[in-house]
Every structure is written in structure tokens, then in C-alpha cells.
């Protein structure tokens, strides 16, 4: 369960960051390609959608480790592998960003999320059932 807890903490911090972006904080150089200091409306909507996605990912992770029972077991197993792929792709996308601040902050964050989601997908954890 420690991996799900760590994933939750990182996702919560990212959700706070995305909320700040959605509300107009001048932190755009760290997200969405780093092109805008303050995000335009369409990217602010994207930040809100990202918060929802983080919440769904978190529910899937906790279901996968067996702490909650929200989804059929097969669904959470497959969905957690999709989450891993999503974060692995995020590492690549952040690594090729033109924004140095985005590369230097988001690559390590998405790498940590990818590793944690891999462990959860593999069923590593106190309550996780082996795949």
C-alpha cells in the first residue's frame, strides 16, 4: 500500500498545481509545453480535466492494491497497466518539451509516477493480489 500512498501524495500535489494553473497562476512554464506564463482558457480546461484524470487514476490504484473495491478485479489490473503506459509516455513527452523548467521538474515527477504505477500494476504491495 505504500506505493499507492506515494502515488496519491504526488497526484494530490499535481492536482493542486493544476488547480493553480486553471485559476490563472503564472506557472505555465512548468506545464503544457511551457509556452505560456499564464495558461489560455483551453489549457485551463485541460488542467481541470487533468485533475479529474488524477482522481480516477488514484481510485484505480487503490482498487488494484485491494484497499477499496470499486471495480472488477480484471478492470483494475488492466487499467493500472494503462496508467503505467500513460505515465511512461508522460516521461517521454516531458523530456522532449522545449521548456527547460518543465523538463527539469516534470520528468522526475512523471518518472516517479511511472515507477510507482508499474509496482502497483505488477501487484507489488501489502494488499495487492498477484496478476
mmCIF file of N, CA and C in Angstrom:
data_model
loop_
_atom_site.group_PDB
_atom_site.id
_atom_site.type_symbol
_atom_site.label_atom_id
_atom_site.label_comp_id
_atom_site.label_asym_id
_atom_site.label_seq_id
_atom_site.Cartn_x
_atom_site.Cartn_y
_atom_site.Cartn_z
ATOM 1 N N UNK A 1 0.810 -1.202 0.000
ATOM 2 C CA UNK A 1 0.000 0.000 0.000
ATOM 3 C C UNK A 1 0.848 1.258 0.000
ATOM 4 N N UNK A 2 2.111 1.130 0.354
ATOM 5 C CA UNK A 2 2.978 2.305 0.404
ATOM 6 C C UNK A 2 3.111 2.938 -0.982
ATOM 7 N N UNK A 3 3.088 2.107 -2.023
ATOM 8 C CA UNK A 3 3.212 2.648 -3.382
ATOM 9 C C UNK A 3 1.965 3.439 -3.767
ATOM 10 N N UNK A 4 0.806 2.942 -3.380
ATOM 11 C CA UNK A 4 -0.437 3.666 -3.661
ATOM 12 C C UNK A 4 -0.484 4.968 -2.872
ATOM 13 N N UNK A 5 0.003 4.940 -1.659
ATOM 14 C CA UNK A 5 0.037 6.162 -0.850
ATOM 15 C C UNK A 5 0.981 7.192 -1.462
ATOM 16 N N UNK A 6 2.144 6.757 -1.879
ATOM 17 C CA UNK A 6 3.096 7.671 -2.521
ATOM 18 C C UNK A 6 2.508 8.238 -3.817
ATOM 19 N N UNK A 7 1.855 7.384 -4.593
ATOM 20 C CA UNK A 7 1.203 7.838 -5.825
ATOM 21 C C UNK A 7 0.145 8.885 -5.504
ATOM 22 N N UNK A 8 -0.638 8.642 -4.464
ATOM 23 C CA UNK A 8 -1.684 9.580 -4.062
ATOM 24 C C UNK A 8 -1.102 10.937 -3.678
ATOM 25 N N UNK A 9 -0.036 10.930 -2.912
ATOM 26 C CA UNK A 9 0.580 12.187 -2.477
ATOM 27 C C UNK A 9 1.070 12.987 -3.678
ATOM 28 N N UNK A 10 1.747 12.324 -4.605
ATOM 29 C CA UNK A 10 2.255 13.029 -5.793
ATOM 30 C C UNK A 10 1.096 13.546 -6.636
ATOM 31 N N UNK A 11 0.078 12.726 -6.834
ATOM 32 C CA UNK A 11 -1.078 13.156 -7.628
ATOM 33 C C UNK A 11 -1.819 14.304 -6.957
ATOM 34 N N UNK A 12 -1.894 14.292 -5.642
ATOM 35 C CA UNK A 12 -2.534 15.390 -4.924
ATOM 36 C C UNK A 12 -1.756 16.691 -5.130
ATOM 37 N N UNK A 13 -0.444 16.622 -5.047
ATOM 38 C CA UNK A 13 0.381 17.811 -5.281
ATOM 39 C C UNK A 13 0.233 18.302 -6.722
ATOM 40 N N UNK A 14 0.187 17.365 -7.663
ATOM 41 C CA UNK A 14 -0.022 17.752 -9.062
ATOM 42 C C UNK A 14 -1.413 18.355 -9.267
ATOM 43 N N UNK A 15 -2.407 17.836 -8.573
ATOM 44 C CA UNK A 15 -3.764 18.385 -8.679
ATOM 45 C C UNK A 15 -3.799 19.823 -8.159
ATOM 46 N N UNK A 16 -3.105 20.084 -7.071
ATOM 47 C CA UNK A 16 -3.028 21.451 -6.541
ATOM 48 C C UNK A 16 -2.341 22.359 -7.555
ATOM 49 N N UNK A 17 -1.268 21.871 -8.158
ATOM 50 C CA UNK A 17 -0.560 22.626 -9.198
ATOM 51 C C UNK A 17 -1.484 22.907 -10.386
ATOM 52 N N UNK A 18 -2.202 21.880 -10.844
ATOM 53 C CA UNK A 18 -3.110 22.056 -11.986
ATOM 54 C C UNK A 18 -4.248 23.018 -11.635
ATOM 55 N N UNK A 19 -4.731 22.970 -10.408
ATOM 56 C CA UNK A 19 -5.771 23.904 -9.977
ATOM 57 C C UNK A 19 -5.236 25.332 -10.010
ATOM 58 N N UNK A 20 -4.017 25.516 -9.549
ATOM 59 C CA UNK A 20 -3.396 26.843 -9.607
ATOM 60 C C UNK A 20 -3.299 27.326 -11.051
ATOM 61 N N UNK A 21 -2.906 26.441 -11.948
ATOM 62 C CA UNK A 21 -2.832 26.801 -13.364
ATOM 63 C C UNK A 21 -4.211 27.167 -13.905
ATOM 64 N N UNK A 22 -5.211 26.376 -13.552
ATOM 65 C CA UNK A 22 -6.578 26.619 -14.023
ATOM 66 C C UNK A 22 -7.110 27.953 -13.517
ATOM 67 N N UNK A 23 -6.654 28.359 -12.337
ATOM 68 C CA UNK A 23 -7.112 29.623 -11.755
ATOM 69 C C UNK A 23 -6.277 30.819 -12.201
ATOM 70 N N UNK A 24 -5.283 30.577 -13.066
ATOM 71 C CA UNK A 24 -4.524 31.677 -13.642
ATOM 72 C C UNK A 24 -3.175 31.962 -13.029
ATOM 73 N N UNK A 25 -2.662 31.073 -12.210
ATOM 74 C CA UNK A 25 -1.328 31.273 -11.637
ATOM 75 C C UNK A 25 -0.285 31.315 -12.761
ATOM 76 N N UNK A 26 0.720 32.172 -12.624
ATOM 77 C CA UNK A 26 1.737 32.317 -13.682
ATOM 78 C C UNK A 26 2.802 31.219 -13.618
ATOM 79 N N UNK A 27 2.360 29.975 -13.702
ATOM 80 C CA UNK A 27 3.257 28.823 -13.615
ATOM 81 C C UNK A 27 3.287 28.004 -14.897
ATOM 82 N N UNK A 28 2.778 28.576 -15.972
ATOM 83 C CA UNK A 28 2.644 27.839 -17.220
ATOM 84 C C UNK A 28 3.938 27.322 -17.807
ATOM 85 N N UNK A 29 5.059 27.907 -17.429
ATOM 86 C CA UNK A 29 6.336 27.435 -17.988
ATOM 87 C C UNK A 29 6.662 26.016 -17.523
ATOM 88 N N UNK A 30 5.964 25.537 -16.484
ATOM 89 C CA UNK A 30 6.197 24.199 -15.952
ATOM 90 C C UNK A 30 5.241 23.151 -16.526
ATOM 91 N N UNK A 31 4.320 23.546 -17.408
ATOM 92 C CA UNK A 31 3.304 22.602 -17.885
ATOM 93 C C UNK A 31 2.853 22.941 -19.298
ATOM 94 N N UNK A 32 2.210 21.974 -19.920
ATOM 95 C CA UNK A 32 1.576 22.141 -21.223
ATOM 96 C C UNK A 32 2.543 22.707 -22.272
ATOM 97 N N UNK A 33 3.788 22.251 -22.220
ATOM 98 C CA UNK A 33 4.775 22.673 -23.210
ATOM 99 C C UNK A 33 5.522 23.936 -22.829
ATOM 100 N N UNK A 34 5.120 24.571 -21.752
ATOM 101 C CA UNK A 34 5.832 25.743 -21.255
ATOM 102 C C UNK A 34 5.730 26.980 -22.126
ATOM 103 N N UNK A 35 4.790 27.013 -23.038
ATOM 104 C CA UNK A 35 4.666 28.118 -23.987
ATOM 105 C C UNK A 35 4.047 29.374 -23.378
ATOM 106 N N UNK A 36 3.274 29.211 -22.324
ATOM 107 C CA UNK A 36 2.509 30.323 -21.763
ATOM 108 C C UNK A 36 2.843 30.509 -20.285
ATOM 109 N N UNK A 37 3.059 31.758 -19.898
ATOM 110 C CA UNK A 37 3.260 32.065 -18.475
ATOM 111 C C UNK A 37 1.952 31.818 -17.719
ATOM 112 N N UNK A 38 0.869 32.384 -18.223
ATOM 113 C CA UNK A 38 -0.479 32.138 -17.713
ATOM 114 C C UNK A 38 -1.223 31.382 -18.811
ATOM 115 N N UNK A 39 -1.842 30.284 -18.451
ATOM 116 C CA UNK A 39 -2.485 29.437 -19.459
ATOM 117 C C UNK A 39 -3.683 30.118 -20.102
ATOM 118 N N UNK A 40 -3.839 29.913 -21.421
ATOM 119 C CA UNK A 40 -5.062 30.376 -22.085
ATOM 120 C C UNK A 40 -6.238 29.494 -21.665
ATOM 121 N N UNK A 41 -7.467 29.942 -21.939
ATOM 122 C CA UNK A 41 -8.660 29.196 -21.480
ATOM 123 C C UNK A 41 -8.672 27.719 -21.839
ATOM 124 N N UNK A 42 -8.287 27.357 -23.040
ATOM 125 C CA UNK A 42 -8.356 25.939 -23.435
ATOM 126 C C UNK A 42 -7.403 25.075 -22.603
ATOM 127 N N UNK A 43 -6.244 25.598 -22.254
ATOM 128 C CA UNK A 43 -5.324 24.834 -21.424
ATOM 129 C C UNK A 43 -5.751 24.831 -19.956
ATOM 130 N N UNK A 44 -6.455 25.875 -19.545
ATOM 131 C CA UNK A 44 -7.009 25.872 -18.186
ATOM 132 C C UNK A 44 -8.050 24.766 -18.048
ATOM 133 N N UNK A 45 -8.849 24.591 -19.092
ATOM 134 C CA UNK A 45 -9.813 23.475 -19.102
ATOM 135 C C UNK A 45 -9.054 22.154 -19.055
ATOM 136 N N UNK A 46 -7.956 22.077 -19.793
ATOM 137 C CA UNK A 46 -7.121 20.876 -19.766
ATOM 138 C C UNK A 46 -6.598 20.579 -18.364
ATOM 139 N N UNK A 47 -6.252 21.623 -17.621
ATOM 140 C CA UNK A 47 -5.787 21.434 -16.250
ATOM 141 C C UNK A 47 -6.889 20.868 -15.365
ATOM 142 N N UNK A 48 -8.115 21.342 -15.553
ATOM 143 C CA UNK A 48 -9.247 20.809 -14.784
ATOM 144 C C UNK A 48 -9.479 19.341 -15.143
ATOM 145 N N UNK A 49 -9.403 19.029 -16.422
ATOM 146 C CA UNK A 49 -9.563 17.638 -16.860
ATOM 147 C C UNK A 49 -8.450 16.770 -16.265
ATOM 148 N N UNK A 50 -7.232 17.305 -16.207
ATOM 149 C CA UNK A 50 -6.112 16.564 -15.616
ATOM 150 C C UNK A 50 -6.401 16.210 -14.159
ATOM 151 N N UNK A 51 -7.011 17.132 -13.423
ATOM 152 C CA UNK A 51 -7.350 16.866 -12.025
ATOM 153 C C UNK A 51 -8.317 15.682 -11.929
ATOM 154 N N UNK A 52 -9.298 15.653 -12.809
ATOM 155 C CA UNK A 52 -10.261 14.540 -12.825
ATOM 156 C C UNK A 52 -9.539 13.230 -13.155
ATOM 157 N N UNK A 53 -8.657 13.280 -14.132
ATOM 158 C CA UNK A 53 -7.890 12.085 -14.511
ATOM 159 C C UNK A 53 -7.052 11.595 -13.337
ATOM 160 N N UNK A 54 -6.417 12.511 -12.614
ATOM 161 C CA UNK A 54 -5.627 12.111 -11.444
ATOM 162 C C UNK A 54 -6.504 11.396 -10.416
ATOM 163 N N UNK A 55 -7.707 11.895 -10.229
ATOM 164 C CA UNK A 55 -8.623 11.261 -9.283
ATOM 165 C C UNK A 55 -8.991 9.852 -9.699
ATOM 166 N N UNK A 56 -9.272 9.673 -10.975
ATOM 167 C CA UNK A 56 -9.617 8.339 -11.488
ATOM 168 C C UNK A 56 -8.424 7.397 -11.345
ATOM 169 N N UNK A 57 -7.236 7.889 -11.681
ATOM 170 C CA UNK A 57 -6.025 7.071 -11.538
ATOM 171 C C UNK A 57 -5.848 6.640 -10.089
ATOM 172 N N UNK A 58 -6.069 7.559 -9.182
ATOM 173 C CA UNK A 58 -5.916 7.251 -7.768
ATOM 174 C C UNK A 58 -6.901 6.163 -7.325
ATOM 175 N N UNK A 59 -8.142 6.265 -7.770
ATOM 176 C CA UNK A 59 -9.136 5.237 -7.434
ATOM 177 C C UNK A 59 -8.729 3.874 -7.990
ATOM 178 N N UNK A 60 -8.229 3.867 -9.221
ATOM 179 C CA UNK A 60 -7.778 2.609 -9.828
ATOM 180 C C UNK A 60 -6.633 2.006 -9.019
ATOM 181 N N UNK A 61 -5.690 2.844 -8.609
ATOM 182 C CA UNK A 61 -4.533 2.354 -7.850
ATOM 183 C C UNK A 61 -4.970 1.736 -6.519
ATOM 184 N N UNK A 62 -5.838 2.433 -5.791
ATOM 185 C CA UNK A 62 -6.292 1.909 -4.506
ATOM 186 C C UNK A 62 -7.118 0.637 -4.682
ATOM 187 N N UNK A 63 -7.873 0.569 -5.778
ATOM 188 C CA UNK A 63 -8.609 -0.653 -6.068
ATOM 189 C C UNK A 63 -7.636 -1.788 -6.374
ATOM 190 N N UNK A 64 -6.615 -1.485 -7.138
ATOM 191 C CA UNK A 64 -5.643 -2.511 -7.537
ATOM 192 C C UNK A 64 -4.913 -3.098 -6.336
ATOM 193 N N UNK A 65 -4.595 -2.260 -5.339
ATOM 194 C CA UNK A 65 -3.885 -2.789 -4.163
ATOM 195 C C UNK A 65 -4.836 -3.437 -3.162
ATOM 196 N N UNK A 66 -6.132 -3.370 -3.431
ATOM 197 C CA UNK A 66 -7.096 -4.045 -2.584
ATOM 198 C C UNK A 66 -7.597 -3.243 -1.399
ATOM 199 N N UNK A 67 -7.278 -1.954 -1.359
ATOM 200 C CA UNK A 67 -7.722 -1.124 -0.239
ATOM 201 C C UNK A 67 -9.186 -0.728 -0.378
ATOM 202 N N UNK A 68 -9.678 -0.654 -1.605
ATOM 203 C CA UNK A 68 -11.086 -0.392 -1.882
ATOM 204 C C UNK A 68 -11.552 -1.401 -2.926
ATOM 205 N N UNK A 69 -12.845 -1.547 -3.052
ATOM 206 C CA UNK A 69 -13.392 -2.465 -4.051
ATOM 207 C C UNK A 69 -14.408 -1.701 -4.888
ATOM 208 N N UNK A 70 -13.907 -1.008 -5.908
ATOM 209 C CA UNK A 70 -14.759 -0.180 -6.762
ATOM 210 C C UNK A 70 -14.989 -0.778 -8.141
ATOM 211 N N UNK A 71 -14.018 -1.524 -8.617
ATOM 212 C CA UNK A 71 -14.052 -2.039 -9.988
ATOM 213 C C UNK A 71 -13.854 -3.552 -9.972
ATOM 214 N N UNK A 72 -14.295 -4.203 -11.057
ATOM 215 C CA UNK A 72 -13.956 -5.626 -11.184
ATOM 216 C C UNK A 72 -12.435 -5.791 -11.200
ATOM 217 N N UNK A 73 -11.965 -6.879 -10.625
ATOM 218 C CA UNK A 73 -10.514 -7.097 -10.493
ATOM 219 C C UNK A 73 -9.788 -7.013 -11.829
ATOM 220 N N UNK A 74 -10.329 -7.632 -12.858
ATOM 221 C CA UNK A 74 -9.679 -7.605 -14.168
ATOM 222 C C UNK A 74 -9.571 -6.176 -14.688
ATOM 223 N N UNK A 75 -10.607 -5.382 -14.479
ATOM 224 C CA UNK A 75 -10.569 -3.988 -14.922
ATOM 225 C C UNK A 75 -9.432 -3.234 -14.250
ATOM 226 N N UNK A 76 -9.320 -3.335 -12.921
ATOM 227 C CA UNK A 76 -8.277 -2.573 -12.232
ATOM 228 C C UNK A 76 -6.883 -3.067 -12.599
ATOM 229 N N UNK A 77 -6.744 -4.355 -12.860
ATOM 230 C CA UNK A 77 -5.442 -4.872 -13.295
ATOM 231 C C UNK A 77 -5.044 -4.267 -14.639
ATOM 232 N N UNK A 78 -5.953 -4.331 -15.607
ATOM 233 C CA UNK A 78 -5.659 -3.805 -16.943
ATOM 234 C C UNK A 78 -5.521 -2.284 -16.896
ATOM 235 N N UNK A 79 -6.415 -1.629 -16.179
ATOM 236 C CA UNK A 79 -6.380 -0.166 -16.099
ATOM 237 C C UNK A 79 -5.078 0.324 -15.482
ATOM 238 N N UNK A 80 -4.539 -0.402 -14.516
ATOM 239 C CA UNK A 80 -3.286 0.027 -13.892
ATOM 240 C C UNK A 80 -2.131 -0.082 -14.870
ATOM 241 N N UNK A 81 -2.171 -1.051 -15.759
ATOM 242 C CA UNK A 81 -1.143 -1.137 -16.806
ATOM 243 C C UNK A 81 -1.292 0.023 -17.789
ATOM 244 N N UNK A 82 -2.523 0.408 -18.067
ATOM 245 C CA UNK A 82 -2.761 1.577 -18.929
ATOM 246 C C UNK A 82 -2.229 2.833 -18.246
ATOM 247 N N UNK A 83 -2.435 2.939 -16.943
ATOM 248 C CA UNK A 83 -1.911 4.079 -16.172
ATOM 249 C C UNK A 83 -0.385 4.103 -16.266
ATOM 250 N N UNK A 84 0.234 2.950 -16.108
ATOM 251 C CA UNK A 84 1.693 2.885 -16.246
ATOM 252 C C UNK A 84 2.127 3.389 -17.615
ATOM 253 N N UNK A 85 1.464 2.924 -18.671
ATOM 254 C CA UNK A 85 1.811 3.360 -20.034
ATOM 255 C C UNK A 85 1.616 4.872 -20.187
ATOM 256 N N UNK A 86 0.551 5.402 -19.595
ATOM 257 C CA UNK A 86 0.261 6.840 -19.634
ATOM 258 C C UNK A 86 1.409 7.634 -19.012
ATOM 259 N N UNK A 87 1.874 7.191 -17.839
ATOM 260 C CA UNK A 87 2.969 7.905 -17.186
ATOM 261 C C UNK A 87 4.296 7.695 -17.908
ATOM 262 N N UNK A 88 4.514 6.505 -18.459
ATOM 263 C CA UNK A 88 5.742 6.269 -19.234
ATOM 264 C C UNK A 88 5.768 7.190 -20.453
ATOM 265 N N UNK A 89 4.638 7.326 -21.123
ATOM 266 C CA UNK A 89 4.554 8.269 -22.241
ATOM 267 C C UNK A 89 4.762 9.697 -21.747
ATOM 268 N N UNK A 90 4.242 10.001 -20.566
ATOM 269 C CA UNK A 90 4.436 11.330 -19.984
ATOM 270 C C UNK A 90 5.899 11.658 -19.757
ATOM 271 N N UNK A 91 6.690 10.658 -19.362
ATOM 272 C CA UNK A 91 8.130 10.876 -19.187
ATOM 273 C C UNK A 91 8.743 11.323 -20.511
ATOM 274 N N UNK A 92 8.400 10.611 -21.569
ATOM 275 C CA UNK A 92 8.937 10.941 -22.896
ATOM 276 C C UNK A 92 8.477 12.325 -23.339
ATOM 277 N N UNK A 93 7.196 12.596 -23.207
ATOM 278 C CA UNK A 93 6.651 13.884 -23.657
ATOM 279 C C UNK A 93 7.266 15.053 -22.884
ATOM 280 N N UNK A 94 7.432 14.886 -21.582
ATOM 281 C CA UNK A 94 8.048 15.947 -20.795
ATOM 282 C C UNK A 94 9.530 16.089 -21.123
ATOM 283 N N UNK A 95 10.183 14.988 -21.444
ATOM 284 C CA UNK A 95 11.605 15.029 -21.773
ATOM 285 C C UNK A 95 11.877 15.772 -23.077
ATOM 286 N N UNK A 96 10.923 15.771 -23.998
ATOM 287 C CA UNK A 96 11.134 16.460 -25.274
ATOM 288 C C UNK A 96 10.533 17.864 -25.296
ATOM 289 N N UNK A 97 10.038 18.306 -24.148
ATOM 290 C CA UNK A 97 9.472 19.651 -24.064
ATOM 291 C C UNK A 97 10.541 20.697 -24.367
ATOM 292 N N UNK A 98 10.145 21.766 -25.001
ATOM 293 C CA UNK A 98 11.067 22.880 -25.271
ATOM 294 C C UNK A 98 11.328 23.710 -24.022
ATOM 295 N N UNK A 99 10.492 23.520 -23.019
ATOM 296 C CA UNK A 99 10.603 24.278 -21.778
ATOM 297 C C UNK A 99 11.550 23.573 -20.801
ATOM 298 N N UNK A 100 12.681 24.213 -20.512
ATOM 299 C CA UNK A 100 13.612 23.634 -19.544
ATOM 300 C C UNK A 100 12.976 23.468 -18.168
ATOM 301 N N UNK A 101 12.238 24.466 -17.663
ATOM 302 C CA UNK A 101 11.602 24.256 -16.355
ATOM 303 C C UNK A 101 10.669 23.042 -16.342
ATOM 304 N N UNK A 102 9.944 22.844 -17.429
ATOM 305 C CA UNK A 102 9.053 21.686 -17.496
ATOM 306 C C UNK A 102 9.863 20.394 -17.512
ATOM 307 N N UNK A 103 10.914 20.353 -18.320
ATOM 308 C CA UNK A 103 11.749 19.142 -18.375
ATOM 309 C C UNK A 103 12.351 18.821 -17.015
ATOM 310 N N UNK A 104 12.904 19.826 -16.369
ATOM 311 C CA UNK A 104 13.624 19.594 -15.118
ATOM 312 C C UNK A 104 12.710 19.249 -13.942
ATOM 313 N N UNK A 105 11.465 19.666 -13.995
ATOM 314 C CA UNK A 105 10.562 19.343 -12.887
ATOM 315 C C UNK A 105 9.652 18.161 -13.208
ATOM 316 N N UNK A 106 9.092 18.142 -14.394
ATOM 317 C CA UNK A 106 8.079 17.128 -14.690
ATOM 318 C C UNK A 106 8.647 15.770 -15.080
ATOM 319 N N UNK A 107 9.845 15.723 -15.638
ATOM 320 C CA UNK A 107 10.413 14.410 -15.971
ATOM 321 C C UNK A 107 10.618 13.578 -14.701
ATOM 322 N N UNK A 108 11.260 14.124 -13.662
ATOM 323 C CA UNK A 108 11.399 13.301 -12.451
ATOM 324 C C UNK A 108 10.049 12.935 -11.812
ATOM 325 N N UNK A 109 9.109 13.860 -11.859
ATOM 326 C CA UNK A 109 7.796 13.589 -11.267
ATOM 327 C C UNK A 109 7.082 12.481 -12.028
ATOM 328 N N UNK A 110 7.051 12.581 -13.349
ATOM 329 C CA UNK A 110 6.353 11.542 -14.125
ATOM 330 C C UNK A 110 7.114 10.223 -14.084
ATOM 331 N N UNK A 111 8.423 10.276 -13.956
ATOM 332 C CA UNK A 111 9.197 9.045 -13.810
ATOM 333 C C UNK A 111 8.831 8.350 -12.493
ATOM 334 N N UNK A 112 8.730 9.120 -11.428
ATOM 335 C CA UNK A 112 8.319 8.550 -10.140
ATOM 336 C C UNK A 112 6.922 7.944 -10.247
ATOM 337 N N UNK A 113 6.003 8.651 -10.905
ATOM 338 C CA UNK A 113 4.649 8.129 -11.080
ATOM 339 C C UNK A 113 4.653 6.860 -11.927
ATOM 340 N N UNK A 114 5.500 6.818 -12.948
ATOM 341 C CA UNK A 114 5.585 5.625 -13.793
ATOM 342 C C UNK A 114 6.092 4.433 -12.990
ATOM 343 N N UNK A 115 7.134 4.642 -12.198
ATOM 344 C CA UNK A 115 7.681 3.545 -11.400
ATOM 345 C C UNK A 115 6.658 3.058 -10.367
ATOM 346 N N UNK A 116 6.027 3.997 -9.672
ATOM 347 C CA UNK A 116 5.018 3.613 -8.679
ATOM 348 C C UNK A 116 3.860 2.863 -9.332
ATOM 349 N N UNK A 117 3.402 3.352 -10.480
ATOM 350 C CA UNK A 117 2.283 2.680 -11.149
ATOM 351 C C UNK A 117 2.702 1.310 -11.681
ATOM 352 N N UNK A 118 3.960 1.160 -12.073
ATOM 353 C CA UNK A 118 4.460 -0.151 -12.501
ATOM 354 C C UNK A 118 4.417 -1.132 -11.333
ATOM 355 N N UNK A 119 4.904 -0.699 -10.169
ATOM 356 C CA UNK A 119 4.876 -1.572 -8.997
ATOM 357 C C UNK A 119 3.441 -1.973 -8.650
ATOM 358 N N UNK A 120 2.531 -1.007 -8.701
ATOM 359 C CA UNK A 120 1.133 -1.294 -8.390
ATOM 360 C C UNK A 120 0.535 -2.230 -9.437
ATOM 361 N N UNK A 121 0.818 -1.972 -10.709
ATOM 362 C CA UNK A 121 0.302 -2.828 -11.784
ATOM 363 C C UNK A 121 0.814 -4.262 -11.636
ATOM 364 N N UNK A 122 2.059 -4.404 -11.187
ATOM 365 C CA UNK A 122 2.646 -5.733 -11.010
ATOM 366 C C UNK A 122 2.088 -6.452 -9.790
ATOM 367 N N UNK A 123 1.325 -5.731 -8.981
ATOM 368 C CA UNK A 123 0.748 -6.356 -7.794
ATOM 369 C C UNK A 123 1.663 -6.330 -6.603
ATOM 370 N N UNK A 124 2.672 -5.461 -6.632
ATOM 371 C CA UNK A 124 3.582 -5.346 -5.503
ATOM 372 C C UNK A 124 2.935 -4.422 -4.460
ATOM 373 N N UNK A 125 2.816 -4.902 -3.273
ATOM 374 C CA UNK A 125 2.190 -4.113 -2.209
ATOM 375 C C UNK A 125 1.535 -5.036 -1.202
ATOM 376 N N UNK A 126 1.282 -4.526 -0.018
ATOM 377 C CA UNK A 126 0.754 -5.339 1.080
ATOM 378 C C UNK A 126 -0.528 -6.069 0.730
ATOM 379 N N UNK A 127 -1.486 -5.345 0.165
ATOM 380 C CA UNK A 127 -2.802 -5.949 -0.077
ATOM 381 C C UNK A 127 -3.004 -6.396 -1.507
ATOM 382 N N UNK A 128 -2.022 -6.146 -2.388
ATOM 383 C CA UNK A 128 -2.204 -6.437 -3.811
ATOM 384 C C UNK A 128 -2.237 -7.943 -4.059
ATOM 385 N N UNK A 129 -3.073 -8.312 -4.976
ATOM 386 C CA UNK A 129 -3.138 -9.686 -5.411
ATOM 387 C C UNK A 129 -2.218 -9.829 -6.625
ATOM 388 N N UNK A 130 -1.424 -10.875 -6.712
ATOM 389 C CA UNK A 130 -0.567 -11.046 -7.885
ATOM 390 C C UNK A 130 -1.384 -11.129 -9.161
ATOM 391 N N UNK A 131 -0.821 -10.565 -10.210
ATOM 392 C CA UNK A 131 -1.516 -10.554 -11.504
ATOM 393 C C UNK A 131 -1.557 -11.919 -12.121
#
